[in-house]
XYZ file of C-alpha atoms in Angstrom:
656
model
C 9.680 10.937 -12.746
C 9.288 9.357 -9.477
C 7.883 6.351 -7.227
C 5.647 6.452 -4.571
C 5.436 2.839 -2.558
C 2.621 3.020 -0.142
C 3.161 1.812 3.395
C 2.086 -1.350 4.795
C 1.837 -2.995 8.041
C 4.984 -4.378 9.733
C 2.956 -7.509 10.818
C 3.010 -8.629 7.544
C -1.027 -8.667 7.725
C -1.843 -5.704 5.001
C -5.718 -5.633 4.691
C -6.024 -4.121 1.202
C -9.874 -3.335 2.043
C -8.360 -0.856 4.739
C -5.935 0.831 2.403
C -8.572 1.436 -0.382
C -10.723 2.704 2.232
C -8.458 5.137 3.360
C -7.199 6.505 -0.211
C -10.817 6.237 -1.752
C -13.401 6.057 0.373
C -13.967 8.211 3.576
C -15.674 7.592 6.618
C -18.978 9.263 6.969
C -19.150 11.637 9.851
C -22.098 11.217 12.565
C -25.245 13.333 12.221
C -24.864 15.306 15.137
C -21.030 16.277 14.040
C -22.372 17.228 10.417
C -23.687 20.834 9.885
C -26.695 19.764 7.234
C -28.761 21.898 5.041
C -32.679 22.163 5.282
C -33.496 20.571 1.670
C -31.909 17.141 2.108
C -29.977 16.409 -1.314
C -31.529 13.530 -2.972
C -29.549 10.130 -3.613
C -28.071 9.772 -7.380
C -27.827 5.953 -7.980
C -24.514 4.882 -9.750
C -22.162 7.417 -8.134
C -20.646 4.866 -5.149
C -17.823 3.116 -5.615
C -18.166 -0.723 -4.924
C -15.784 -2.125 -2.247
C -14.491 -5.608 -2.968
C -12.091 -7.503 -0.737
C -8.428 -8.048 -1.946
C -7.462 -7.449 -5.207
C -11.001 -6.014 -5.701
C -11.030 -2.614 -4.142
C -7.436 -1.918 -5.619
C -8.647 -2.354 -8.964
C -11.734 -0.437 -8.486
C -9.870 2.440 -7.184
C -6.944 2.181 -9.463
C -9.476 2.143 -12.791
C -11.984 4.682 -11.141
C -14.552 2.235 -11.609
C -18.033 2.519 -10.639
C -21.181 0.366 -9.845
C -22.209 1.220 -13.463
C -19.167 2.076 -15.327
C -18.859 0.565 -18.987
C -15.174 -0.757 -19.968
C -14.560 -0.114 -23.572
C -11.672 -2.416 -25.055
C -8.992 -0.465 -26.965
C -6.385 -2.607 -27.932
C -5.166 -5.974 -27.434
C -1.326 -7.099 -28.065
C -0.279 -10.544 -29.527
C 1.122 -11.171 -25.889
C -2.612 -10.680 -24.401
C -2.220 -7.484 -22.782
C -5.225 -5.582 -23.281
C -6.003 -1.600 -22.512
C -9.144 -0.809 -21.568
C -10.967 2.494 -21.087
C -13.034 2.664 -17.731
C -15.102 5.723 -17.795
C -12.109 8.508 -18.364
C -9.324 6.019 -16.959
C -7.263 4.411 -19.331
C -5.861 0.592 -17.641
C -3.396 -1.885 -18.770
C -3.625 -5.624 -17.416
C -2.552 -8.873 -18.510
C -5.626 -10.811 -17.268
C -8.085 -12.240 -19.145
C -10.489 -9.016 -18.646
C -10.500 -5.831 -16.616
C -13.659 -7.346 -14.771
C -12.242 -10.643 -13.413
C -8.531 -9.359 -12.804
C -9.488 -8.990 -9.303
C -10.658 -12.696 -8.978
C -7.875 -13.930 -10.900
C -5.462 -12.382 -8.809
C -7.226 -13.320 -5.520
C -7.468 -17.053 -6.760
C -3.531 -17.256 -7.871
C -2.722 -15.636 -4.634
C -4.483 -18.587 -2.774
C -2.466 -21.054 -4.460
C 0.826 -19.812 -2.067
C -0.432 -20.434 1.327
C 3.058 -19.166 2.555
C 2.398 -15.523 1.214
C 0.664 -13.838 3.726
C 0.231 -10.394 1.482
C 0.296 -11.089 -2.364
C -1.034 -7.550 -2.852
C 1.868 -5.178 -4.293
C 1.258 -1.493 -5.053
C 3.368 0.969 -6.146
C 2.876 4.548 -7.994
C 4.690 6.029 -10.814
C 4.293 9.869 -10.960
C 5.779 12.436 -13.377
C 6.470 16.182 -12.984
C 3.448 18.932 -13.076
C 4.608 20.221 -16.913
C 4.824 16.772 -18.170
C 2.450 14.728 -20.006
C 3.797 12.001 -21.320
C 1.707 9.564 -23.757
C 0.300 6.454 -22.771
C 2.430 3.987 -24.616
C 5.342 5.406 -22.260
C 3.707 5.147 -19.491
C 3.039 1.882 -19.643
C 6.150 0.760 -20.861
C 7.278 2.224 -17.790
C 5.298 0.054 -16.253
C 6.057 -2.797 -17.623
C 10.373 -2.209 -17.432
C 9.541 -1.527 -13.646
C 7.821 -4.742 -12.995
C 10.435 -6.625 -15.147
C 13.024 -4.964 -12.971
C 11.429 -6.337 -10.097
C 11.592 -9.844 -11.247
C 7.975 -9.917 -11.439
C 7.821 -10.511 -15.194
C 4.687 -12.565 -16.052
C 2.856 -11.644 -12.780
C -0.703 -10.586 -13.144
C -0.959 -6.658 -12.657
C -3.279 -3.737 -13.744
C -2.229 -0.053 -14.448
C -4.130 2.872 -14.388
C -3.282 6.097 -15.699
C -4.884 9.168 -13.392
C -5.061 12.424 -14.909
C -6.966 14.137 -12.494
C -4.626 15.462 -10.606
C -1.666 18.493 -11.226
C 0.842 15.696 -11.354
C 0.056 12.678 -14.025
C 0.692 8.888 -12.344
C -0.340 5.613 -12.504
C -1.457 3.278 -10.347
C 0.225 -0.533 -10.434
C -1.374 -3.134 -8.432
C 0.561 -6.447 -9.381
C -0.004 -9.957 -7.691
C 3.560 -10.989 -6.028
C 2.492 -15.023 -6.987
C 3.762 -15.819 -10.036
C 0.341 -17.870 -12.201
C 2.785 -20.227 -13.380
C 4.796 -21.301 -10.801
C 3.192 -19.895 -7.826
C 6.309 -18.530 -6.282
C 5.718 -15.588 -4.573
C 8.324 -12.512 -5.343
C 10.603 -11.180 -2.740
C 9.910 -7.389 -2.490
C 13.457 -6.761 -0.764
C 15.076 -3.555 -1.919
C 12.403 -2.404 -3.988
C 12.323 0.968 -3.307
C 15.675 1.277 -4.411
C 15.193 -0.875 -7.742
C 12.485 1.362 -8.625
C 14.055 4.671 -8.274
C 17.077 3.183 -10.437
C 14.205 2.567 -12.905
C 13.011 6.102 -12.897
C 16.568 7.100 -13.927
C 16.858 4.689 -16.838
C 13.651 5.698 -17.749
C 13.817 9.615 -17.630
C 17.418 8.749 -19.934
C 15.566 6.354 -22.614
C 12.141 7.993 -22.843
C 13.192 11.651 -22.452
C 11.451 12.225 -19.470
C 12.770 15.107 -17.273
C 15.013 14.466 -14.242
C 13.796 14.207 -10.848
C 15.290 13.975 -7.587
C 15.809 10.504 -6.056
C 17.963 8.183 -3.791
C 20.069 7.262 -6.938
C 21.291 9.602 -9.852
C 22.702 8.965 -13.258
C 26.193 10.586 -14.488
C 26.738 11.562 -17.960
C 28.318 8.026 -18.977
C 24.980 6.322 -17.751
C 26.615 4.920 -14.713
C 24.311 5.042 -11.613
C 25.361 6.341 -8.232
C 24.079 7.016 -4.674
C 22.690 10.263 -3.705
C 24.292 11.999 -1.146
C 22.586 14.814 0.794
C 24.718 18.073 0.954
C 22.620 18.846 4.117
C 20.934 16.234 6.995
C 17.153 15.408 6.737
C 15.095 16.778 9.124
C 14.591 14.911 12.481
C 11.615 12.703 12.398
C 10.343 14.599 15.785
C 10.706 17.635 14.151
C 9.209 16.757 10.824
C 6.060 15.675 13.221
C 5.845 18.413 14.809
C 5.317 20.894 11.816
C 3.479 18.312 9.475
C 0.596 17.249 12.380
C 0.728 20.457 14.542
C 1.422 23.044 12.052
C 4.011 24.899 14.375
C 7.660 25.674 13.490
C 9.944 23.195 15.586
C 13.126 24.573 16.767
C 15.179 22.549 14.119
C 13.162 24.678 11.375
C 13.514 27.940 12.949
C 17.428 27.424 13.313
C 17.743 26.131 9.874
C 16.211 29.134 8.433
C 17.536 31.760 10.469
C 21.185 30.472 10.686
C 22.027 27.699 7.830
C 22.597 30.304 5.261
C 24.947 32.581 7.017
C 26.705 29.291 8.632
C 27.066 28.140 4.931
C 28.851 31.652 4.181
C 30.618 31.758 6.981
C 32.235 28.531 6.621
C 33.119 29.230 2.776
C 35.179 32.673 3.317
C 36.933 31.055 6.538
C 35.430 33.168 8.967
C 33.751 30.648 11.123
C 35.503 30.092 14.474
C 33.788 29.400 18.092
C 33.127 33.025 19.225
C 31.555 33.923 15.378
C 29.463 30.679 16.059
C 28.302 32.047 19.259
C 27.488 35.543 18.348
C 25.780 34.007 14.905
C 23.402 31.786 16.969
C 22.818 34.383 19.908
C 21.859 37.144 17.537
C 18.647 34.889 16.198
C 18.126 33.741 20.235
C 20.002 30.556 19.927
C 22.754 29.029 22.039
C 25.464 26.048 21.816
C 26.666 24.014 24.451
C 28.197 20.305 24.697
C 25.611 17.629 25.671
C 25.678 13.738 25.313
C 29.169 13.872 23.787
C 28.564 16.100 21.025
C 27.113 19.783 20.450
C 23.275 21.019 20.775
C 21.657 24.204 19.704
C 19.144 25.545 22.104
C 16.727 28.227 23.145
C 18.483 30.927 25.169
C 14.669 31.663 26.553
C 13.867 28.122 26.998
C 17.122 26.451 27.989
C 15.297 23.635 29.657
C 13.634 22.894 27.061
C 14.105 20.914 23.854
C 17.554 21.020 22.119
C 18.623 20.124 18.404
C 21.748 18.562 17.442
C 24.269 20.968 16.051
C 25.472 18.654 13.100
C 21.405 18.542 11.728
C 21.247 22.468 11.925
C 24.775 22.451 9.865
C 27.509 19.565 9.151
C 30.089 22.177 9.375
C 29.084 22.920 12.896
C 29.204 19.352 14.512
C 31.730 19.089 17.568
C 34.781 16.833 15.333
C 34.641 19.285 12.447
C 34.486 22.469 14.896
C 37.418 20.667 16.688
C 39.225 19.659 13.869
C 39.838 23.373 12.526
C 39.361 25.589 15.355
C 40.484 23.354 18.601
C 38.320 22.109 21.840
C 35.087 23.374 22.499
C 34.877 27.244 23.982
C 32.699 28.382 26.211
C 30.136 31.287 24.579
C 31.760 34.731 25.741
C 30.242 36.746 28.728
C 27.157 38.748 27.794
C 29.078 41.794 28.722
C 32.554 42.407 29.954
C 33.308 46.015 31.080
C 36.966 45.573 30.837
C 36.868 44.040 27.240
C 33.438 45.148 25.622
C 34.608 43.649 22.661
C 34.117 40.434 24.203
C 30.499 40.800 24.862
C 27.933 38.739 22.136
C 25.927 41.214 20.429
C 22.218 41.823 20.804
C 19.147 39.406 20.007
C 17.620 40.513 16.546
C 14.966 37.361 16.405
C 13.768 34.414 18.733
C 12.258 31.410 18.251
C 8.332 31.436 18.925
C 7.043 27.577 19.254
C 3.249 29.270 19.040
C 3.512 30.538 15.858
C 2.126 28.670 13.020
C 4.358 27.097 10.454
C 2.304 27.817 6.622
C 2.628 31.393 5.327
C 4.795 32.762 7.269
C 5.275 36.283 5.611
C 1.788 36.865 5.390
C 0.630 35.030 8.582
C -0.033 38.692 10.160
C -1.891 40.269 7.677
C -4.281 37.189 7.160
C -4.762 36.952 11.077
C -5.686 40.624 10.993
C -8.000 40.039 8.062
C -9.447 37.277 9.537
C -10.208 39.314 12.537
C -12.148 41.883 10.931
C -14.070 39.125 8.675
C -15.200 37.868 12.097
C -16.091 41.108 13.513
C -18.267 41.780 10.285
C -19.793 38.094 10.556
C -21.004 39.247 14.215
C -22.230 42.364 13.060
C -24.340 41.008 10.591
C -25.478 38.299 13.180
C -26.473 41.597 15.713
C -28.480 43.044 12.783
C -30.315 39.917 11.856
C -31.588 39.348 16.049
C -32.230 43.014 15.882
C -34.656 42.558 13.116
C -35.748 39.615 13.156
C -39.707 39.345 13.280
C -41.769 36.409 14.379
C -43.465 34.822 11.122
C -47.321 35.900 11.267
C -49.408 33.070 10.751
C -52.332 35.221 11.220
C -54.407 33.031 13.470
C -56.666 35.599 14.329
C -57.929 37.157 11.098
C -58.149 33.834 9.585
C -60.841 32.679 12.052
C -62.401 35.886 11.994
C -62.588 34.952 8.410
C -64.414 31.950 8.955
C -66.449 33.598 11.315
C -67.702 36.304 8.922
C -68.289 33.830 6.211
C -70.827 31.789 8.578
C -72.565 35.025 9.432
C -72.946 35.843 5.624
C -74.444 32.413 5.252
C -77.192 33.139 8.072
C -77.566 36.247 6.947
C -78.745 35.133 3.099
C -80.982 32.503 4.571
C -82.453 34.767 6.595
C -82.825 37.122 3.557
C -84.355 34.138 1.067
C -85.809 31.514 3.300
C -89.017 32.232 4.680
C -89.996 28.755 6.166
C -89.170 28.649 9.631
C -88.065 24.863 10.147
C -86.474 25.298 6.668
C -84.356 28.293 7.855
C -83.362 26.685 11.553
C -82.168 23.718 9.701
C -79.868 25.898 7.257
C -78.744 27.758 10.245
C -77.585 24.654 11.455
C -75.874 23.325 8.035
C -73.677 26.882 8.324
C -72.904 26.393 12.141
C -71.524 22.448 11.338
C -69.622 24.509 7.848
C -68.059 26.925 10.644
C -67.072 23.917 13.071
C -65.784 21.967 10.120
C -63.759 24.884 8.902
C -62.026 25.627 12.003
C -61.069 22.074 12.733
C -59.144 22.084 9.026
C -57.432 25.401 10.410
C -56.303 24.147 13.272
C -54.655 21.679 11.517
C -53.476 23.362 8.743
C -51.799 25.764 11.804
C -50.543 22.984 13.426
C -48.433 21.681 10.317
C -47.246 25.407 9.612
C -45.680 25.634 13.518
C -44.508 22.230 13.004
C -42.492 22.987 9.655
C -41.522 26.592 11.308
C -40.167 24.417 14.137
C -38.286 22.205 12.068
C -36.931 25.200 9.301
C -35.965 27.158 13.071
C -37.861 29.713 11.493
C -40.170 30.319 14.757
C -37.603 31.794 16.767
C -34.183 33.414 16.172
C -31.125 31.367 15.529
C -28.597 31.673 18.444
C -25.034 32.624 17.466
C -23.958 29.262 16.640
C -26.763 28.149 14.502
C -26.477 31.138 12.537
C -22.755 30.747 11.518
C -23.652 27.069 10.285
C -26.384 28.396 8.407
C -24.036 31.078 6.627
C -21.361 28.345 6.590
C -23.690 26.112 4.314
C -24.135 29.170 1.852
C -20.250 29.261 1.425
C -19.408 32.444 3.830
C -15.621 32.236 4.556
C -15.858 34.076 7.739
C -18.596 31.426 9.066
C -16.780 28.542 8.013
C -13.342 29.816 9.690
C -15.100 30.769 12.910
C -16.547 27.215 13.083
C -13.040 25.838 12.766
C -12.260 27.899 15.288
C -14.695 26.527 17.848
C -13.825 23.007 16.709
C -9.901 23.734 17.856
C -10.653 25.820 20.968
C -12.977 22.424 21.606
C -9.966 20.236 21.017
C -7.630 22.482 22.768
C -9.731 22.114 25.794
C -9.829 18.675 25.768
C -6.051 18.227 25.535
C -5.545 20.575 28.640
C -8.146 18.199 30.288
C -6.254 15.334 29.736
C -3.035 16.949 30.507
C -4.624 18.153 34.127
C -5.500 14.523 35.363
C -3.215 14.023 38.210
C -1.161 10.591 38.669
C -1.327 9.242 42.063
C 2.144 8.682 43.998
C 0.087 6.029 46.125
C -2.959 4.080 46.007
C -4.482 2.335 48.342
C -6.934 -0.657 46.756
C -9.791 -2.007 49.126
C -12.859 -4.793 48.353
C -15.710 -4.170 47.246
C -18.643 -2.477 48.917
C -15.795 -1.779 51.704
C -16.902 2.177 52.183
C -15.739 4.916 54.757
C -17.534 8.042 56.116
C -17.035 11.357 54.895
C -14.010 13.037 56.717
C -13.977 16.622 57.937
C -10.184 17.633 58.544
C -8.920 20.825 59.668
C -6.100 20.580 57.069
C -8.225 19.495 54.276
C -11.037 21.334 52.359
C -13.830 18.333 51.738
C -15.683 18.162 48.679
C -18.766 15.699 47.586
C -19.117 14.903 44.353
C -22.385 13.400 42.661
C -21.135 10.384 41.970
C -20.047 9.901 45.539
C -16.259 10.575 45.097
C -14.840 12.174 47.878
C -12.459 14.815 46.955
C -9.770 16.197 49.825
C -8.181 19.411 48.453
C -5.471 21.263 50.132
C -4.607 24.997 48.924
C -6.788 24.283 46.418
C -5.457 21.344 44.899
C -6.292 17.995 44.984
C -4.379 16.331 47.500
C -6.725 12.782 48.515
C -9.367 11.351 46.492
C -11.974 8.547 47.815
C -13.451 6.688 45.023
C -15.153 3.973 47.436
C -12.713 1.319 46.157
C -9.502 2.916 46.247
C -7.753 6.015 47.636
C -5.703 8.127 45.654
C -2.811 10.062 47.314
C -1.061 12.908 45.235
C 2.245 14.278 45.483
C 2.402 17.793 47.536
C 4.406 20.831 47.122
C 6.311 20.302 50.720
C 6.715 18.143 53.375
C 4.091 18.995 55.786
C 1.189 19.047 53.197
C 2.789 15.579 51.820
C 2.585 14.234 55.885
C -1.101 15.538 56.621
C -2.128 13.692 53.093
C -0.517 10.416 53.756
C -2.183 10.402 57.809
C -5.609 11.506 56.205
C -5.048 8.215 53.737
C -4.167 5.999 56.736
C -7.470 7.393 58.566
C -9.640 6.658 55.697
C -7.724 2.868 55.614
C -8.341 2.544 59.396
C -12.150 2.932 59.295
C -12.481 0.321 56.568
C -12.708 -3.062 57.661
C -9.058 -4.009 56.529
C -10.197 -7.488 54.756
C -9.033 -5.888 51.744
C -6.723 -3.341 51.811
C -2.954 -3.078 49.533
C -0.948 -0.223 48.973
C 0.731 0.526 46.089
C 2.854 3.068 43.944
C 6.125 4.409 43.941
C 8.138 2.637 46.877
C 8.772 5.645 48.570
C 5.190 6.989 48.719
C 3.700 3.733 49.566
C 6.404 3.553 52.933
C 4.841 7.063 53.666
C 1.623 6.029 53.967
C 2.822 2.619 55.925
C 4.349 5.212 58.051
C 1.471 7.105 58.696
C -0.770 4.188 59.340
C 1.777 3.168 62.209
C 1.237 6.403 63.756
C -2.094 6.269 63.667
C -1.909 2.921 65.714
C 0.536 4.436 67.853
C -1.698 7.590 68.982
C -5.193 7.065 68.614
C -6.963 4.522 70.654
C -10.823 5.091 69.180
C -10.783 1.018 68.241
C -9.823 1.995 64.554
C -6.562 0.216 63.332
C -4.763 0.693 60.284
C -3.794 -2.805 58.863
C -3.526 -4.181 55.335
C -3.946 -7.476 53.934
C -0.605 -7.694 52.040
C 1.786 -9.633 54.361
C 4.935 -8.451 53.928
C 3.417 -5.020 54.619
C 1.616 -5.698 57.637
C 4.640 -7.575 58.790
C 6.443 -4.362 58.220
C 3.715 -2.292 59.938
C 3.657 -4.317 62.715
C 7.536 -4.446 63.311
C 8.123 -0.912 62.866
C 4.824 -0.474 65.419
C 6.864 -2.525 68.371
C 10.483 -0.739 67.787
C 8.334 2.441 68.466
C 6.327 1.253 71.607
C 10.031 0.482 73.006
C 9.189 -3.302 73.190
C 12.251 -4.764 71.370
C 11.369 -8.250 72.970
C 8.573 -8.119 70.584
C 10.466 -7.896 67.851
C 13.057 -10.473 68.932
C 9.674 -13.251 69.459
C 8.932 -12.403 65.563
C 12.120 -13.130 64.537
C 11.984 -16.079 66.818
C 8.640 -17.647 65.288
C 9.588 -16.830 61.624
C 12.872 -19.114 62.383
C 10.586 -21.908 64.041
C 8.432 -21.691 60.721
C 10.589 -22.427 57.617
C 7.302 -22.007 55.272
C 6.617 -18.076 56.537
C 8.969 -16.191 53.854
C 7.647 -13.018 54.544
C 8.486 -12.547 58.203
C 11.855 -13.234 57.214
C 11.790 -9.934 55.451
C 10.738 -8.063 58.772
C 12.023 -4.819 58.714
C 12.820 -3.498 62.139
C 11.418 0.363 60.903
C 10.180 2.287 57.769
C 11.935 5.225 57.300
C 9.835 8.220 56.940
C 11.538 9.586 53.539
């Protein structure tokens, strides 16, 4: 048996509402994202779960409690512990009743104002081939609570047999119902692991893996790993992105071979390099240790050698075979035996993790299934015929019926006035029938439009309909579309440029659109002006700010900064602050100085930041060869002790 402790928030403000919502109820998707069938399913009352805050939701979850569930008391012990059958779930509680357990726990928890999170939840799970009795399960629960120091605390335990592994949810109140003291749950995982080992021996359960193990004498010892655990980053990549990590590839390809070489004493520096090289891996010194890296991508991610196998850590290898030795050359004409062997396999980060052995066969089968799906759609479009409502024939039928009525009147009625009156009645019946037919046709056309039968379905709608009917290839195609859209959004997020420098202006301080010989001007519909150089974004004018992006060469960088300075000079200058990397800010200020020195069109580059403007003035005076003005500025600074900024005036802004 084993134990699972669901994680809780680190700020000690665990919301049981959110916890139970996560494990029991799933957030409903929006209508636009859900493919709906033509016939809506009617709501069946009594099938939804009732969500109550605090202990209530936990009790409802572990007891599988529904709105109309009936609780049947099975037994009550002399200590007041009762077993209740809630639907198909057998529960045990020491509260007054299962229905009032949540309220009792909440009221008890309120008596301790220092305990911010009184809910404690853990799960006891047995292996798939085990079928413990209810007495054994609940005895394990009581023993675990007593080992945690929670004897006499309120609890609700429920056995779930609807999964492959029989497990028992235990929800307990950390606050004691009599002393109102909260139990400290420090080191609870180790305590529960020890309980599992003891219960396995006492009750005859199968021994499971865990952080503790019991020897033949009944003593508990901390379990030690033969191999290191998977690094957190590698585990996240393989779990969430379904892609094999470099650590997983290195372990799969080389760990067994390294273990065999270590056991036989044949592992030295040259053999280790050759063993890794055959799998497309290399070994190098890095950060005071050894690192395994991908030979095809040496600048990419690397893995600690000790994580791949503890025998190839730097201390272990130096202790056995001396200091680190570089890999032998790929080929040595003088000594061919020194050359490294060929590469048999390589790390491919784009491949998926699951089903590695049958990945190719499944991928080919999926491609064939999608081709068949497309062929079926083409046949559907080719053979589709618009539904025939027989509009012309139905109107003609009404007209024919009117003509038949008139013929009958003409043959049987001799009075001219009565005959004329009967003709009018026939015409009225005809108009009435045609009006009713028009309304009926309108309803039929609307029904065809709502069901999608008025025109042929497009490829996506047809695939959605096939998926609702259970077609596996259609479901796979829809998942492929979703993955492609997700990947496209990620690519768009990754391609968002980050500016090196940003010039921020006041509101409604606009500049005209520039036509630069060095840039391509592009006006967007939202008023944004983008200046491109060699097809790449160089400067973007958003109105309230101008962003300057990094360039590939110094010449382009100078043109970008000059354009940003010109856009700033054409504004009022009441509020203009250059922000960003210090080097990039200096470049923009330097371009502003050059603009003031070379242009006489009445537009001057100036900024509202006093320190930046003082630096611009000092640098401009320096380049005008007017040293006296710089001295005057410094003298004015000495006479004005309140101006701290002028004391920091630089005689020039170095152009990086």
